[in-house]
Amino acid sequence: MAIEITDREFSIEDLVAGAKRPDAGAVVAFLGTVRDDGISGVEVEAYREVAEEELARIRDEAMATFDLKSVDVVHRVGSLGVGEAIVLIVATAPHRQAAFRGCEFVLEEIKRRAPIWKKEIRSDGGERWI
Amino acid sequence: MRVVVRAFARFREMAGEEATLELPEGSTLADLLEEVVSSHPGLKKALSGPDGPIGGRAMVLLNRRGADPSDVLEEGDEVAILPPFSGG
């Protein structure tokens, strides 16, 4: 299982393929991307050491709370354009309910607890931390 | 003693990414935050809550863990000031 904060593009297909396992009939992947709100992109910043620890804790909580077989999280940092991937969460479970719920739990906890920030870069060059 | 202060996101843009502050022995986290605010008044509102220097919208970590204003600092400590998160 992978927990990663990276400034590089990642392959969704590779992560999903790597997560598949014989005892998991459900693989749920959430991909968060840069939405076009009249912006040209975002800058993503993390307190990397703490964020990686927190992501691992969230994964462990999800594993303990839901009937999951694995959780992978990759979160980008750096400059991202509209449509680019920000975060990928892959949760596997024997059955779909646990995979959906576990994946949603991980996403919501990341938003609440991980020291990561986004700054919108508007098309006119303006900037705004969100 | 020397303590490293790190700031992130909007606070980094206001106060710089990292600074090393020289403080008297026995200084507390509250003392350090007062120093930070006196150098960067723009941070005052975010850092100050009703009960003192921590409790505003900012989160303050000491050596990557939650902290109390009364915590006594030691040489080499790392204090981080974090605005509300917006990842995911």
PDB file of C-alpha atoms in Angstrom:
ATOM      1  CA  MET A   1       0.000   0.000   0.000  1.00  0.00           C
ATOM      2  CA  ALA A   2       1.292   3.414  -0.943  1.00  0.00           C
ATOM      3  CA  ILE A   3       1.052   6.766   0.791  1.00  0.00           C
ATOM      4  CA  GLU A   4       2.753   9.421  -1.261  1.00  0.00           C
ATOM      5  CA  ILE A   5       2.991  13.166  -1.665  1.00  0.00           C
ATOM      6  CA  THR A   6       4.678  13.855  -4.934  1.00  0.00           C
ATOM      7  CA  ASP A   7       5.534  16.646  -7.340  1.00  0.00           C
ATOM      8  CA  ARG A   8       5.380  14.223 -10.261  1.00  0.00           C
ATOM      9  CA  GLU A   9       2.556  12.970 -12.412  1.00  0.00           C
ATOM     10  CA  PHE A  10       1.324   9.534 -11.474  1.00  0.00           C
ATOM     11  CA  SER A  11      -0.339   6.752 -13.417  1.00  0.00           C
ATOM     12  CA  ILE A  12      -3.893   6.068 -12.301  1.00  0.00           C
ATOM     13  CA  GLU A  13      -3.908   2.811 -14.237  1.00  0.00           C
ATOM     14  CA  ASP A  14      -0.751   1.553 -12.536  1.00  0.00           C
ATOM     15  CA  LEU A  15      -2.079   2.352  -9.076  1.00  0.00           C
ATOM     16  CA  VAL A  16      -5.440   0.716  -9.704  1.00  0.00           C
ATOM     17  CA  ALA A  17      -3.788  -2.338 -11.264  1.00  0.00           C
ATOM     18  CA  GLY A  18      -1.402  -2.567  -8.315  1.00  0.00           C
ATOM     19  CA  ALA A  19      -4.264  -2.408  -5.824  1.00  0.00           C
ATOM     20  CA  LYS A  20      -6.263  -5.272  -7.333  1.00  0.00           C
ATOM     21  CA  ARG A  21      -6.130  -8.454  -5.274  1.00  0.00           C
ATOM     22  CA  PRO A  22      -7.891 -11.816  -5.269  1.00  0.00           C
ATOM     23  CA  ASP A  23      -9.669 -11.292  -1.934  1.00  0.00           C
ATOM     24  CA  ALA A  24     -11.108  -7.908  -2.943  1.00  0.00           C
ATOM     25  CA  GLY A  25     -14.153  -7.937  -5.198  1.00  0.00           C
ATOM     26  CA  ALA A  26     -14.399  -4.167  -5.092  1.00  0.00           C
ATOM     27  CA  VAL A  27     -11.860  -1.537  -6.082  1.00  0.00           C
ATOM     28  CA  VAL A  28     -13.069   2.052  -5.636  1.00  0.00           C
ATOM     29  CA  ALA A  29     -10.899   4.876  -6.938  1.00  0.00           C
ATOM     30  CA  PHE A  30     -11.515   8.570  -6.304  1.00  0.00           C
ATOM     31  CA  LEU A  31      -9.650  11.026  -8.488  1.00  0.00           C
ATOM     32  CA  GLY A  32      -9.765  14.692  -7.519  1.00  0.00           C
ATOM     33  CA  THR A  33      -8.872  17.063 -10.354  1.00  0.00           C
ATOM     34  CA  VAL A  34      -8.423  20.792 -10.842  1.00  0.00           C
ATOM     35  CA  ARG A  35     -11.851  22.229 -11.668  1.00  0.00           C
ATOM     36  CA  ASP A  36     -12.169  25.175 -14.024  1.00  0.00           C
ATOM     37  CA  ASP A  37     -13.630  27.913 -11.837  1.00  0.00           C
ATOM     38  CA  GLY A  38     -12.289  30.591 -14.147  1.00  0.00           C
ATOM     39  CA  ILE A  39      -8.787  29.631 -13.125  1.00  0.00           C
ATOM     40  CA  SER A  40      -5.779  28.486 -15.091  1.00  0.00           C
ATOM     41  CA  GLY A  41      -4.594  26.136 -12.368  1.00  0.00           C
ATOM     42  CA  VAL A  42      -3.637  25.685  -8.756  1.00  0.00           C
ATOM     43  CA  GLU A  43      -0.494  25.605  -6.678  1.00  0.00           C
ATOM     44  CA  VAL A  44      -0.534  22.820  -4.117  1.00  0.00           C
ATOM     45  CA  GLU A  45       1.664  23.011  -1.029  1.00  0.00           C
ATOM     46  CA  ALA A  46       2.099  20.538   1.819  1.00  0.00           C
ATOM     47  CA  TYR A  47       3.866  20.293   5.165  1.00  0.00           C
ATOM     48  CA  ARG A  48       5.139  17.115   3.679  1.00  0.00           C
ATOM     49  CA  GLU A  49       6.505  15.254   6.707  1.00  0.00           C
ATOM     50  CA  VAL A  50       3.371  15.857   8.756  1.00  0.00           C
ATOM     51  CA  ALA A  51       1.000  15.306   5.840  1.00  0.00           C
ATOM     52  CA  GLU A  52       2.495  11.911   5.048  1.00  0.00           C
ATOM     53  CA  GLU A  53       2.185  10.863   8.685  1.00  0.00           C
ATOM     54  CA  GLU A  54      -1.414  12.062   8.766  1.00  0.00           C
ATOM     55  CA  LEU A  55      -2.279  10.265   5.525  1.00  0.00           C
ATOM     56  CA  ALA A  56      -0.873   7.054   6.991  1.00  0.00           C
ATOM     57  CA  ARG A  57      -2.941   7.542  10.156  1.00  0.00           C
ATOM     58  CA  ILE A  58      -6.081   8.137   8.093  1.00  0.00           C
ATOM     59  CA  ARG A  59      -5.366   4.990   6.098  1.00  0.00           C
ATOM     60  CA  ASP A  60      -4.896   2.990   9.312  1.00  0.00           C
ATOM     61  CA  GLU A  61      -8.165   4.343  10.739  1.00  0.00           C
ATOM     62  CA  ALA A  62     -10.011   3.491   7.532  1.00  0.00           C
ATOM     63  CA  MET A  63      -8.573  -0.030   7.586  1.00  0.00           C
ATOM     64  CA  ALA A  64      -9.672  -0.453  11.212  1.00  0.00           C
ATOM     65  CA  THR A  65     -13.145   1.029  10.678  1.00  0.00           C
ATOM     66  CA  PHE A  66     -14.218  -0.502   7.379  1.00  0.00           C
ATOM     67  CA  ASP A  67     -13.752  -3.976   6.005  1.00  0.00           C
ATOM     68  CA  LEU A  68     -10.982  -2.882   3.653  1.00  0.00           C
ATOM     69  CA  LYS A  69      -8.115  -4.868   2.172  1.00  0.00           C
ATOM     70  CA  SER A  70      -5.986  -1.911   1.108  1.00  0.00           C
ATOM     71  CA  VAL A  71      -5.882   1.879   0.830  1.00  0.00           C
ATOM     72  CA  ASP A  72      -3.526   3.832  -1.416  1.00  0.00           C
ATOM     73  CA  VAL A  73      -3.275   7.615  -1.447  1.00  0.00           C
ATOM     74  CA  VAL A  74      -1.263   9.800  -3.801  1.00  0.00           C
ATOM     75  CA  HIS A  75      -1.461  13.594  -3.433  1.00  0.00           C
ATOM     76  CA  ARG A  76       0.228  15.995  -5.798  1.00  0.00           C
ATOM     77  CA  VAL A  77       2.086  19.152  -4.839  1.00  0.00           C
ATOM     78  CA  GLY A  78       3.342  21.892  -7.151  1.00  0.00           C
ATOM     79  CA  SER A  79       1.756  23.642 -10.134  1.00  0.00           C
ATOM     80  CA  LEU A  80      -1.240  21.888 -11.663  1.00  0.00           C
ATOM     81  CA  GLY A  81      -3.339  22.967 -14.630  1.00  0.00           C
ATOM     82  CA  VAL A  82      -7.092  22.636 -15.068  1.00  0.00           C
ATOM     83  CA  GLY A  83      -8.035  18.973 -15.428  1.00  0.00           C
ATOM     84  CA  GLU A  84      -4.854  17.638 -13.849  1.00  0.00           C
ATOM     85  CA  ALA A  85      -5.033  15.129 -11.022  1.00  0.00           C
ATOM     86  CA  ILE A  86      -4.656  16.446  -7.457  1.00  0.00           C
ATOM     87  CA  VAL A  87      -5.384  13.365  -5.402  1.00  0.00           C
ATOM     88  CA  LEU A  88      -6.023   9.693  -6.030  1.00  0.00           C
ATOM     89  CA  ILE A  89      -7.461   7.349  -3.420  1.00  0.00           C
ATOM     90  CA  VAL A  90      -7.822   3.643  -4.153  1.00  0.00           C
ATOM     91  CA  ALA A  91      -9.664   1.481  -1.625  1.00  0.00           C
ATOM     92  CA  THR A  92     -10.180  -2.237  -2.016  1.00  0.00           C
ATOM     93  CA  ALA A  93     -12.577  -4.450  -0.085  1.00  0.00           C
ATOM     94  CA  PRO A  94     -14.301  -7.792  -0.425  1.00  0.00           C
ATOM     95  CA  HIS A  95     -17.577  -5.945  -1.111  1.00  0.00           C
ATOM     96  CA  ARG A  96     -18.531  -2.613  -2.640  1.00  0.00           C
ATOM     97  CA  GLN A  97     -20.116  -0.922   0.394  1.00  0.00           C
ATOM     98  CA  ALA A  98     -16.916  -1.006   2.415  1.00  0.00           C
ATOM     99  CA  ALA A  99     -14.832   0.125  -0.556  1.00  0.00           C
ATOM    100  CA  PHE A 100     -17.127   3.122  -1.281  1.00  0.00           C
ATOM    101  CA  ARG A 101     -17.456   4.143   2.358  1.00  0.00           C
ATOM    102  CA  GLY A 102     -13.777   3.630   3.104  1.00  0.00           C
ATOM    103  CA  CYS A 103     -12.758   5.688   0.091  1.00  0.00           C
ATOM    104  CA  GLU A 104     -15.105   8.530   1.045  1.00  0.00           C
ATOM    105  CA  PHE A 105     -13.894   8.468   4.655  1.00  0.00           C
ATOM    106  CA  VAL A 106     -10.282   8.791   3.512  1.00  0.00           C
ATOM    107  CA  LEU A 107     -11.095  11.734   1.249  1.00  0.00           C
ATOM    108  CA  GLU A 108     -13.098  13.625   3.858  1.00  0.00           C
ATOM    109  CA  GLU A 109     -10.437  13.088   6.523  1.00  0.00           C
ATOM    110  CA  ILE A 110      -7.687  14.252   4.159  1.00  0.00           C
ATOM    111  CA  LYS A 111      -9.604  17.473   3.534  1.00  0.00           C
ATOM    112  CA  ARG A 112     -10.104  17.973   7.263  1.00  0.00           C
ATOM    113  CA  ARG A 113      -6.779  16.848   8.716  1.00  0.00           C
ATOM    114  CA  ALA A 114      -3.908  16.830   6.227  1.00  0.00           C
ATOM    115  CA  PRO A 115      -1.723  19.963   6.204  1.00  0.00           C
ATOM    116  CA  ILE A 116      -2.087  20.618   2.488  1.00  0.00           C
ATOM    117  CA  TRP A 117      -3.137  23.876   0.813  1.00  0.00           C
ATOM    118  CA  LYS A 118      -4.244  25.006  -2.615  1.00  0.00           C
ATOM    119  CA  LYS A 119      -3.827  28.404  -4.196  1.00  0.00           C
ATOM    120  CA  GLU A 120      -5.957  29.234  -7.211  1.00  0.00           C
ATOM    121  CA  ILE A 121      -4.185  30.929 -10.083  1.00  0.00           C
ATOM    122  CA  ARG A 122      -6.767  32.912 -12.000  1.00  0.00           C
ATOM    123  CA  SER A 123      -6.678  33.356 -15.741  1.00  0.00           C
ATOM    124  CA  ASP A 124      -5.956  37.091 -15.261  1.00  0.00           C
ATOM    125  CA  GLY A 125      -2.905  36.240 -13.174  1.00  0.00           C
ATOM    126  CA  GLY A 126      -4.497  36.885  -9.777  1.00  0.00           C
ATOM    127  CA  GLU A 127      -3.929  34.437  -6.962  1.00  0.00           C
ATOM    128  CA  ARG A 128      -6.014  33.312  -4.006  1.00  0.00           C
ATOM    129  CA  TRP A 129      -5.372  30.774  -1.247  1.00  0.00           C
ATOM    130  CA  ILE A 130      -8.428  28.631  -0.733  1.00  0.00           C
TER     131      ILE A 130
ATOM    132  CA  MET B   1      18.587  28.844  22.356  1.00  0.00           C
ATOM    133  CA  ARG B   2      17.576  28.615  18.755  1.00  0.00           C
ATOM    134  CA  VAL B   3      14.163  27.531  17.527  1.00  0.00           C
ATOM    135  CA  VAL B   4      13.141  27.060  13.918  1.00  0.00           C
ATOM    136  CA  VAL B   5       9.834  28.534  12.804  1.00  0.00           C
ATOM    137  CA  ARG B   6       8.270  27.288   9.607  1.00  0.00           C
ATOM    138  CA  ALA B   7       5.260  28.839   7.914  1.00  0.00           C
ATOM    139  CA  PHE B   8       3.106  27.445   5.158  1.00  0.00           C
ATOM    140  CA  ALA B   9       0.845  28.654   2.360  1.00  0.00           C
ATOM    141  CA  ARG B  10      -0.517  32.173   3.012  1.00  0.00           C
ATOM    142  CA  PHE B  11       1.514  32.423   6.214  1.00  0.00           C
ATOM    143  CA  ARG B  12       4.678  31.514   4.311  1.00  0.00           C
ATOM    144  CA  GLU B  13       3.988  34.364   1.924  1.00  0.00           C
ATOM    145  CA  MET B  14       3.556  36.740   4.880  1.00  0.00           C
ATOM    146  CA  ALA B  15       6.375  35.596   7.147  1.00  0.00           C
ATOM    147  CA  GLY B  16       8.803  33.629   4.987  1.00  0.00           C
ATOM    148  CA  GLU B  17       9.279  29.902   4.697  1.00  0.00           C
ATOM    149  CA  GLU B  18      11.618  29.391   7.603  1.00  0.00           C
ATOM    150  CA  ALA B  19      13.349  31.471  10.239  1.00  0.00           C
ATOM    151  CA  THR B  20      15.604  30.689  13.163  1.00  0.00           C
ATOM    152  CA  LEU B  21      14.777  32.698  16.270  1.00  0.00           C
ATOM    153  CA  GLU B  22      17.073  33.210  19.235  1.00  0.00           C
ATOM    154  CA  LEU B  23      15.116  33.035  22.490  1.00  0.00           C
ATOM    155  CA  PRO B  24      16.014  33.081  26.196  1.00  0.00           C
ATOM    156  CA  GLU B  25      16.109  29.715  27.947  1.00  0.00           C
ATOM    157  CA  GLY B  26      12.744  28.819  29.406  1.00  0.00           C
ATOM    158  CA  SER B  27      10.782  30.588  26.686  1.00  0.00           C
ATOM    159  CA  THR B  28       7.377  29.150  25.947  1.00  0.00           C
ATOM    160  CA  LEU B  29       5.552  28.622  22.708  1.00  0.00           C
ATOM    161  CA  ALA B  30       3.436  31.667  23.600  1.00  0.00           C
ATOM    162  CA  ASP B  31       6.612  33.775  23.913  1.00  0.00           C
ATOM    163  CA  LEU B  32       7.780  32.630  20.511  1.00  0.00           C
ATOM    164  CA  LEU B  33       4.439  33.394  18.886  1.00  0.00           C
ATOM    165  CA  GLU B  34       4.520  36.889  20.347  1.00  0.00           C
ATOM    166  CA  GLU B  35       7.917  37.351  18.711  1.00  0.00           C
ATOM    167  CA  VAL B  36       6.561  36.101  15.415  1.00  0.00           C
ATOM    168  CA  VAL B  37       3.558  38.426  15.584  1.00  0.00           C
ATOM    169  CA  SER B  38       5.686  41.425  16.498  1.00  0.00           C
ATOM    170  CA  SER B  39       7.830  40.800  13.404  1.00  0.00           C
ATOM    171  CA  HIS B  40       4.826  39.988  11.222  1.00  0.00           C
ATOM    172  CA  PRO B  41       1.767  41.876  12.522  1.00  0.00           C
ATOM    173  CA  GLY B  42      -0.288  40.507   9.654  1.00  0.00           C
ATOM    174  CA  LEU B  43      -0.291  37.165  11.440  1.00  0.00           C
ATOM    175  CA  LYS B  44      -1.771  38.515  14.660  1.00  0.00           C
ATOM    176  CA  LYS B  45      -5.398  37.982  13.787  1.00  0.00           C
ATOM    177  CA  ALA B  46      -4.859  34.454  12.489  1.00  0.00           C
ATOM    178  CA  LEU B  47      -2.755  33.357  15.446  1.00  0.00           C
ATOM    179  CA  SER B  48      -4.598  34.976  18.330  1.00  0.00           C
ATOM    180  CA  GLY B  49      -7.705  33.493  19.852  1.00  0.00           C
ATOM    181  CA  PRO B  50      -9.865  34.699  22.737  1.00  0.00           C
ATOM    182  CA  ASP B  51      -7.644  32.960  25.283  1.00  0.00           C
ATOM    183  CA  GLY B  52      -4.213  33.889  24.074  1.00  0.00           C
ATOM    184  CA  PRO B  53      -1.725  33.449  21.286  1.00  0.00           C
ATOM    185  CA  ILE B  54      -3.099  30.122  20.085  1.00  0.00           C
ATOM    186  CA  GLY B  55      -6.723  29.616  19.293  1.00  0.00           C
ATOM    187  CA  GLY B  56      -7.186  31.614  16.150  1.00  0.00           C
ATOM    188  CA  ARG B  57      -7.753  30.076  12.760  1.00  0.00           C
ATOM    189  CA  ALA B  58      -4.145  28.973  12.578  1.00  0.00           C
ATOM    190  CA  MET B  59      -2.879  25.637  13.801  1.00  0.00           C
ATOM    191  CA  VAL B  60       0.454  25.617  15.607  1.00  0.00           C
ATOM    192  CA  LEU B  61       2.551  22.465  15.793  1.00  0.00           C
ATOM    193  CA  LEU B  62       5.618  21.886  17.954  1.00  0.00           C
ATOM    194  CA  ASN B  63       7.953  19.239  16.591  1.00  0.00           C
ATOM    195  CA  ARG B  64       5.139  18.123  14.292  1.00  0.00           C
ATOM    196  CA  ARG B  65       2.671  17.523  17.114  1.00  0.00           C
ATOM    197  CA  GLY B  66      -0.157  19.485  18.643  1.00  0.00           C
ATOM    198  CA  ALA B  67       1.051  21.992  21.226  1.00  0.00           C
ATOM    199  CA  ASP B  68      -0.020  24.175  24.094  1.00  0.00           C
ATOM    200  CA  PRO B  69       0.940  27.840  24.493  1.00  0.00           C
ATOM    201  CA  SER B  70       2.544  27.037  27.855  1.00  0.00           C
ATOM    202  CA  ASP B  71       4.884  24.402  26.369  1.00  0.00           C
ATOM    203  CA  VAL B  72       8.497  25.268  27.180  1.00  0.00           C
ATOM    204  CA  LEU B  73      10.741  25.292  24.129  1.00  0.00           C
ATOM    205  CA  GLU B  74      14.114  23.637  23.791  1.00  0.00           C
ATOM    206  CA  GLU B  75      17.109  24.171  21.555  1.00  0.00           C
ATOM    207  CA  GLY B  76      16.422  22.873  18.067  1.00  0.00           C
ATOM    208  CA  ASP B  77      12.644  22.732  18.379  1.00  0.00           C
ATOM    209  CA  GLU B  78      10.603  23.185  15.230  1.00  0.00           C
ATOM    210  CA  VAL B  79       7.447  25.276  15.409  1.00  0.00           C
ATOM    211  CA  ALA B  80       5.113  25.315  12.420  1.00  0.00           C
ATOM    212  CA  ILE B  81       2.267  27.751  11.837  1.00  0.00           C
ATOM    213  CA  LEU B  82      -0.408  26.464   9.507  1.00  0.00           C
ATOM    214  CA  PRO B  83      -3.452  28.143   7.997  1.00  0.00           C
ATOM    215  CA  PRO B  84      -6.692  26.152   7.659  1.00  0.00           C
ATOM    216  CA  PHE B  85      -6.188  23.206   5.323  1.00  0.00           C
ATOM    217  CA  SER B  86      -7.555  22.989   1.790  1.00  0.00           C
ATOM    218  CA  GLY B  87      -6.071  19.824   0.340  1.00  0.00           C
ATOM    219  CA  GLY B  88      -7.800  16.925  -1.352  1.00  0.00           C
TER     220      GLY B  88
END
